[in-house]
């Protein structure tokens, strides 16, 4: 079989992150996202938007508050995946 014709389809079930203060849970959640990004070849500019869809509860409230504060201060939104990871790690 020609390797260039091989296409992998995979569904990665990413659980919602609620914002529990647990370094291990956050690390595992971020790793699941990164596996999904790699498998589906998600572009840099879409990673943070996808991660936001997987926030719920306290984590979602924190993120929405953070982005609203940036908007009110005239700052650009967080788009870079590495910036998102740094922010969420400092919060949770």
Short mmCIF file of C-alpha atoms in Angstrom, two decimals:
data_model
loop_
_atom_site.label_atom_id
_atom_site.label_comp_id
_atom_site.label_asym_id
_atom_site.label_seq_id
_atom_site.Cartn_x
_atom_site.Cartn_y
_atom_site.Cartn_z
CA UNK A 1 0.00 0.00 0.00
CA UNK A 2 1.33 3.40 -0.96
CA UNK A 3 2.00 5.33 2.28
CA UNK A 4 1.11 8.65 0.66
CA UNK A 5 -2.45 7.38 0.11
CA UNK A 6 -2.94 6.29 3.73
CA UNK A 7 -5.27 8.59 5.63
CA UNK A 8 -5.92 8.20 9.32
CA UNK A 9 -9.32 9.02 10.73
CA UNK A 10 -9.61 9.31 14.48
CA UNK A 11 -12.10 10.71 16.90
CA UNK A 12 -10.60 12.05 20.09
CA UNK A 13 -13.10 12.62 22.88
CA UNK A 14 -11.95 15.71 24.76
CA UNK A 15 -13.65 16.11 28.10
CA UNK A 16 -14.83 19.52 29.26
CA UNK A 17 -12.49 21.32 31.66
CA UNK A 18 -14.37 22.79 34.61
CA UNK A 19 -11.49 24.63 36.25
CA UNK A 20 -10.69 22.31 39.13
CA UNK A 21 -7.42 23.37 40.66
CA UNK A 22 -5.40 20.27 39.90
CA UNK A 23 -2.15 20.52 38.01
CA UNK A 24 -2.46 16.89 36.90
CA UNK A 25 -6.02 17.27 35.55
CA UNK A 26 -5.08 20.44 33.69
CA UNK A 27 -1.92 18.82 32.29
CA UNK A 28 -3.90 15.79 31.07
CA UNK A 29 -6.58 18.02 29.51
CA UNK A 30 -3.98 20.09 27.66
CA UNK A 31 -2.25 16.93 26.44
CA UNK A 32 -5.56 15.56 25.12
CA UNK A 33 -6.09 18.80 23.21
CA UNK A 34 -2.60 18.66 21.73
CA UNK A 35 -3.08 15.07 20.56
CA UNK A 36 -6.32 16.18 18.89
CA UNK A 37 -4.57 19.14 17.26
CA UNK A 38 -1.83 16.88 15.89
CA UNK A 39 -4.17 14.16 14.62
CA UNK A 40 -6.49 16.63 12.92
CA UNK A 41 -3.72 19.05 11.90
CA UNK A 42 -5.41 22.01 13.58
CA UNK A 43 -3.80 25.32 12.63
CA UNK A 44 -2.24 27.54 15.27
CA UNK A 45 -4.92 30.22 14.98
CA UNK A 46 -7.70 27.70 15.67
CA UNK A 47 -6.27 25.96 18.73
CA UNK A 48 -7.31 28.51 21.34
CA UNK A 49 -10.81 28.81 19.86
CA UNK A 50 -11.22 25.03 19.99
CA UNK A 51 -9.96 24.88 23.58
CA UNK A 52 -12.48 27.55 24.58
CA UNK A 53 -15.26 25.25 23.34
CA UNK A 54 -14.05 22.68 25.87
CA UNK A 55 -14.27 25.02 28.88
CA UNK A 56 -17.20 24.87 31.29
CA UNK A 57 -18.16 26.24 34.68
CA UNK A 58 -15.47 28.15 36.55
CA UNK A 59 -12.95 27.77 33.73
CA UNK A 60 -15.36 29.22 31.17
CA UNK A 61 -16.30 32.10 33.48
CA UNK A 62 -12.61 32.88 34.03
CA UNK A 63 -11.85 32.80 30.29
CA UNK A 64 -14.82 34.97 29.32
CA UNK A 65 -13.90 37.48 32.04
CA UNK A 66 -10.28 37.53 30.88
CA UNK A 67 -11.19 38.11 27.23
CA UNK A 68 -13.70 40.82 28.17
CA UNK A 69 -11.04 42.60 30.25
CA UNK A 70 -8.65 42.52 27.28
CA UNK A 71 -11.38 43.92 25.02
CA UNK A 72 -12.22 46.75 27.44
CA UNK A 73 -8.54 47.65 27.76
CA UNK A 74 -8.16 47.73 23.97
CA UNK A 75 -5.81 44.74 24.01
CA UNK A 76 -5.84 42.05 21.32
CA UNK A 77 -7.44 38.71 22.18
CA UNK A 78 -5.28 35.72 23.09
CA UNK A 79 -4.81 33.71 19.92
CA UNK A 80 -1.50 31.89 20.35
CA UNK A 81 -1.82 28.42 21.84
CA UNK A 82 1.31 28.83 24.00
CA UNK A 83 -0.13 32.06 25.47
CA UNK A 84 -3.41 30.30 26.27
CA UNK A 85 -1.57 27.46 28.01
CA UNK A 86 0.48 29.89 30.08
CA UNK A 87 -2.63 31.80 31.15
CA UNK A 88 -4.69 28.77 32.10
CA UNK A 89 -1.78 27.18 33.98
CA UNK A 90 -1.31 30.37 36.01
CA UNK A 91 -5.02 30.39 36.88
CA UNK A 92 -5.59 26.72 37.66
#
